[in-house]
Amino acid sequence: MSDAPVLELRNVTKTYTVKQGMFGEPKPLTAINDVSLKLGRGEVLGLVGESGCGKSTLAKVLLGLEAPSSGEVLVDGERLDGQDRRKLARRIQPIFQDPYSSLNPRKSIADIVSLPLRVHKVGDAASRDRAVREILDIVGLPARVMNTYPSQMSGGQRQRVAIARALIMKPEIVICDEPTSALDVSVQSQILNLLGDLRQEFGLTYLFISHNLAVVEHLATRVAVMYLGRIVEEASVGELFDTPRHPYSVALLSSVLTPEPGRGVPDTQLGAVFPNPIDPPSGCHFHPRCARAMPHCAQVAPRPLPTPEGHVECHLYDDSRGRAVA
Amino acid sequence: MSAAMPRATATAAAPRDPLLEEITGPTPGQMLRRRIFGHQGFLIGTITLLVLLAIALVAPLIAPHDPYAQDLMSRMERPVFMGGDWDHVLGTDHLGRDYLSRLIYGARVSLLIGGVAALISGLIGTAMGVAAGYFGGRVDMVVTFLINVRLAMPVTLVALAVVAVLGGSLEVVIGVLGLLLWDRFAVVMRASTLQVRGREYVAAARAIGCSTPRILLTEILPNILNALIVVVTLEMAHAILLEAALSFLGLGVQPPTPSWGLMVSEGKNMMLFEPWLVLIPGAVLFVLVLAINLMGDGLRDVTAPENRS
Amino acid sequence: DKSDDTLRVAFTKELESVDSYYNSAREGVVLQRAIWDGLIYRDPVTNEYVGNLATSWEWIDDTTLELKLREGVSFHNGEPFNADDVVYTVNFVADEANGAVTQNNVNWMESAEKIDDYTVRIHTKAPYPAAIEYLSGPVSMYPNEYYAEVGPTGMGTAPIGTGPYKVVSVDPGKHFVLEANTEYHDGPKGQPEIGRIDIRTIPEVNTQLAELFNGTLDLIWQVPSDQAERIEQMGDFVVSNESTMRVGYLAMDAAGRSGADNPFTDLKVRQAVNHALDRETLVDALLKGKSTPIHTACFPSQFGCAQDVTEYEYDPEKAKALLAEAGYPDGFKTEFYAYRDREFAEAIASYLNAVGIETDFKMLQYSALRDLNMKGEVPISFQTWGSFSVNDASAMVSQFFKHGELDDARDDEVLADLDIADSSTDPAVRKEHYALALQRIADQAYWAPMFSYNTNYVFTDEVSYAPTADEVLRFHEMSWK
Amino acid sequence: MLRFILRRLGLAVLVALTVSFISFSLLFLSGDPAIAIAGEGANENDIAAIRKLYGFDRPMLLQYWDWLSSALRFDFGESYYFRLPVADLIADRLSVTMILGVCGISFALLLAVPLGVLAAIRPNSIIDRVALFLSVAGQAMPSFWFGLILIVVFSINLRWLPASGAESWRHFILPTIVLGYYAMPAIMRLTRAGMLEVLSADYVRTARAKGAPEGLVLFKHALRNAIIPVVSLAAVQMGFMLGGSIVVESIFALHGAGYLAWESIGRNDLPTVQALILVFSLFYIVFTFLADVLNAWLDPRMRSS
Amino acid sequence: MTDKPLLSVRGLTIDIPVASGTLHAVRGIDFELMKGETLCIVGESGSGKSLTSLALMGLLGGRISRRASRADFDGTDLIAASNRQMRRLRGARMAMIFQEPMTSLNPAYTIGDQLIEALLLHKKVGRAAARDRAVALLEKVGITSAASRLGQYPHQLSGGLRQRVMIAMALMCEPDLLIADEPTTALDVTIQAQILRLLVDLQREMNMAMILITHDLGVVARIADKVAVMYAGELVETGPAADIFNAPTHPYTRGLINCIPVPGKTARGAKLGTIPGIVPSLVGEVTGCPFRTRCSEAVPACRGEIPVRTRHAGRQRILCVHEDGQRAASEVPA
Ligand SMILES: Nc1ncnc2c1ncn2[C@@H]1O[C@H](COP(=O)(O)OP(=O)(O)OP(=O)(O)O)[C@@H](O)[C@H]1O
Ligand SMILES: Nc1ncnc2c1ncn2[C@@H]1O[C@H](COP(=O)(O)OP(=O)(O)OP(=O)(O)O)[C@@H](O)[C@H]1O
Ligand SMILES: [Mg+2]
Ligand SMILES: [Mg+2]
Ligand code: NI
């Protein structure tokens, strides 16, 4: 993990303009707010956070589907926007959340999986056919599905097709945006196992976005916790799960309901008010819900503080408050 | 009930487990076929339309008379079922021309106008709608504004005015209708494109590196096609009815071209005395438009079952 | 109905203005005859001129007509009728700047001059023998004070005249209610008998018929021949047919204004067109009634409308032969324009098609067609002309063959004859030269005159009325049975 | 809210301007209006004089500008045909069209909404099929033909209703049916689809789970939501209807604005046609605007933000 | 546990006519529930959980038919009850909350209206009293400044708040039974924990019985007294929560529990257990064990009649041909 990062975000901000209701005026919505992030080769970076905090937006920026409003994205140290989109596409591929909408219903599985080859004009028809069979086999689908259509498949099978499509060009980085959240647990574990196997086999780097902390813990090597467009804590998976620092990370961890009977439902100690991303709270965005909020949290935005294996953004750990970093 | 139950057989071959079937469902094609043949309205509409289309195509072969041959001495002869003779099965019109032959040739006019007008407006509207839906922003603003302008123009009135200025003829009527009826295409295509654009497979295609035209052609278009076809049928019906109305008001296709609207208009004067002159072409028009609408409605059900109850 | 002494009448066309100088419609003439009076009156049956608002008249010289006015006549608003009214009316309408739409009816007058309260002189621009006819027709007398105050627009919405009927209300274009003028002077029109006339505009013939059958209309006119025939068969209504002066003809571009290569520049082609038309059948099967086949460029009853000109009988074979001779053995294709009577036009086009003249039918509004016509872009068209019911050949043939913008023949010989005929005061000279012109027109087949029109009047058997041949409803001649 | 209304109004004005410009330029292509004014039987001099008098020899943009600036003062010029101010003429005719439009839309709503609701309550039932048939037939029925048939049946054969005119309410029955029936299918389908959607919505299930009686569920919880798009459709349809009453008015001899438009086209009465196109589009614009406002009022999601 | 159960269901069967035949969505399930007890029904998507709950409430659409040899709610036969009877039960004695808080509230009315309606439909109280109760309940479900919230429309609230409103609405009449159909699936994890806690607290306080439907075994483990595992329309295993999690017996239950990674227990990056294959179609006749196509313990006998086996003194019931859910070494796999 000491090598140069394959993927790096530098102070990336993405702002949308949204209109609320019919009479609303357009207002800026900062979906990602000055985020810096590094992804080392072979790493699995888990990205967790509440719905609407900007995880998917981050994924889209990385994929080049959305241009950042400011900041830059570097792949292997090169700026992304200067690169040929198609070149980028060979290196970064996505797997989306909804296996039902991520496959074109009008195309056969063979068409869907071979699309990257055709777009990039790789090989001839016969070699493409071979490549498709090969990759289908790798993701655990029988070759006979080649001539079927997405509507004929189950969710898990579709997600396998999506994975096959993402991997057929042998990319380095795969961005998984909640790849299992639409699937039943019995299928989820198949997909997770598959992703784990593929990582081994192809030496892939993952950005793994999920709601499900248990899954993240299982798969990730590093974890970034996002809240309202900011990465509030980043750490190795062991560090985060053993000693979460940010109160939000703490709350997230304590909300994980493991199948252990008799332990009851934990108290997360979070307020019930969900902040409006268009009009985020002042100071530390998290302060209205924070059980350990201090008066100045409402005024001053915290700055990133280094931790042994990452960083945290919280006044609790700010030197100026006299608190030592653990 | 138990007919489908597997019976333990003595044969060595392992009996197939019924639960294993249907792991892969029917193909989209099979499903479509199943739905088509299960949809009465669609079948009736389509078959009627095909029959009318066939009649229009082979009009010269099946028309018993020259639709233009006038015989002022045998004007307004009644159809057979009203006591006329078999020479003119549906009677003759006010200039003694064979009504049946004119109806048969009239099918050509209606279908031609409906088809070409829908084609023209379909091209315009689809291009605008897809562009607006896919690119959004300025393009969308301009297209939406144009749609607004178009909707605010009273179609019948503007069509009448333009036809009055340019003189009625098949080409003018087709052109005017084609240039006026694109609004629904634009609206529907815009909405459909917006919907499809948000699907993840479009994002996936972009992430793969597909070019915009390729995405439009292979990812977007096939998925808005069914909506498009439905609008085509609706607008075809609309164009046919508008042409008939224009002709009825005397500003559509010009005589002696046998247009059904014109026939109603010409028969209208004698409506009190020879109502069949109006009833027959009107009914044929009704049947044609009904068939197209049934087909369109059916198509909507058949191609997009998710929109159904 | 007789029961409420109200005659309900339908007009087909929306009348633009009731002011008779500002409309050119038949309906306008009908109202004009009811609301206003002319100085002179022509008996529609005997065609004799008698005094109306004038009691006597006399040509002082070629261009001056002196009239003695009737005394004791007053307008509907009480304004007395005298020389001032005549002078004002004539001077107003004769002034082109005032924009009377029917200029033909008035532009022969130079001015009027008051001699005394009941004597006026009308000065014509040139010797104008038809003056008496016009004074007994379209030129009606308006109240000077009122007209000066309200102008044509006011007159159109609240007309005031001396006529047998007063206007109760005008809903422009839609609805007109008239009431008998109980103080109507003892003129040649006689006293009105029906108390109230209620006129509505109903554009649809079917609707008119439906209302007639329902009893909500008492009289309709201009009923198409087919319907009139059927109503007659029903037997419940009086159907009366009268001929009109309107003549239907084909105008051809003999002068080559729409292109020198235009086939109609060839005499043989024009003759072929004339031979292609079965006038008898058109009249018998389509027009019916009192229509007649026409061979001259005027209506037979018109003064000077000679009838012994060349006639072209129906002979499609000959037509084809003539076309072949002219170099069109397979016929040719041409635009064919019309502006009214679509079914007649269709039938005519069909006759042309039968001899090989393939027509590209264009039905235009009158104004659009006239626009094209004036620009000389019409190779052949179906036209009609009603001569404003003026019983003089000048009202037709001279309108079209004197090298005006509508003249597609541009024949100098014809022009010369018409000039003489139009300006001469000697009836014999006029007759002779009209005959020469008409003969030349027929020989050259500049037109293909076809038929005269007729009008059907249908009314309930409560109504007693004898329609006249000039296509004018005269309410004052109607009465209840 | 105010901002929204202002923006919406701005858009409306822009649309109206564009429409008026398009119609103006379209009609400018038409035959020489001077001839139309002069009427049948005028000679060349008359026509030339009129051309000058009315300024038809000037460039089109100039003429448009003149027309527009006076139109803003509700002065649409004088009808070439009637020689009356176009504004008066239209004002006079509009009442009939408005009555017809209101009756038509009411008829359509009265027929379509209950049918749509019934059809949605029992999908695939007889009622649903009948409603569907009525709507498909309504879409396919040429309105001129339908009008003629109604006249034959009700005015001629049965003699129940007058065939034409606008004297009493009875005169409006047949035209209302023809015009309303034309607008009915769209409204019915939307009601049906809306009701179907709403009836399967979670909040309707919630209402049922509360133990609400079926009537309350249908009318308080379902219809209220399903009717929102119907209201705006009805407003839009009404806008279309006023512009589309040409055929109906001409068949039933209702001297409304639609009939005036048709006749004016025939008479080349440009000022009237132009003004009518503008008026009809203004109606559409106003009605869609009202529909939006009404929608916003009915739908709390739009009311507040 | 000597009193008679609040709810007792035997042989509940639900059939849905579909284009290609009859969908036997729920096939003869049995369970019962005591006052104040929490039953969790867990199972994969499409296994029939929601249908079961709707069938109890009498809210299945007209086309769907339900049968049961017994469906007794505190003395009322839920299947035979008339519409009126059901209406009086619904909302008053058995209440329900749904999965989607975003769409379960009527967008056209204020939440006050909707809360008050719930009470007025069943209790003869004045509006003012109903209002007071609404405010009190909103406060109870943790909504601050409750009185001012009454005038708000659903769209003005976030998902978590809406679900709280839904809960308050369900509790307006103090029901004996609360059915919650995946009440937290659409919510974020932190909010899920809050809502579940709230539900558990309220249930204790009001001594309600609760049926909680979910597919999240974590949730089940934390709040269930009793668990019913549903697979393809059948309850393949039912029993006390502790037993089910500590000693899962049915192959499906075992497979399910093995599928989820448990922080701290499952080794990071290690292989998770899987259940291969997919849920079978239930259209047409379904015989034998529906899980046999995915079951590693399947034997030919799985196609036949499946016996009900009870364990742990009748507290745990499983549907399996194997006594203990495991194939004996001597048996041949199917
Ligand atoms: N195209 C867009 N236009 C405007 N706003 C957007 C757009 N895409 C996302 N947003 C807003 O940006 C914020 C972040 O959205 P994003 O989809 O990245 O969240 P997320 O963390 O992926 O949420 P989830 O877990 O629900 O997928 C949200 O408030 C969202 O409403
Ligand atoms: N109205 C209906 N018409 C047809 N099939 C239905 C209907 N309702 C439910 N089903 C089918 O019945 C089966 C069980 O549905 P149900 O909603 O009870 O599943 P569930 O266990 O609640 O799933 P989920 O976890 O996705 O909510 C599914 O296969 C579903 O497709
Ligand atoms: Mg997301
Ligand atoms: Mg469910
Ligand atoms: Ni069965």
CSV table of N, CA and C and ligand atoms in Angstrom, one decimal, chain A residues 56 97 177-178, ligand 3:
chain,number,residue,atom,x,y,z
A,56,SER,N,-22.8,8.0,-4.4
A,56,SER,CA,-23.0,7.7,-5.8
A,56,SER,C,-22.4,8.9,-6.7
A,97,GLN,N,-25.9,-0.5,-8.5
A,97,GLN,CA,-26.8,-1.0,-7.5
A,97,GLN,C,-27.9,-1.9,-8.0
A,177,ASP,N,-21.1,0.4,-6.8
A,177,ASP,CA,-22.0,1.2,-6.1
A,177,ASP,C,-23.1,0.4,-5.5
A,178,GLU,N,-23.0,0.0,-4.3
A,178,GLU,CA,-24.0,-0.8,-3.6
A,178,GLU,C,-24.4,-2.0,-4.4
F,3,MG,MG,-26.3,6.0,-4.3
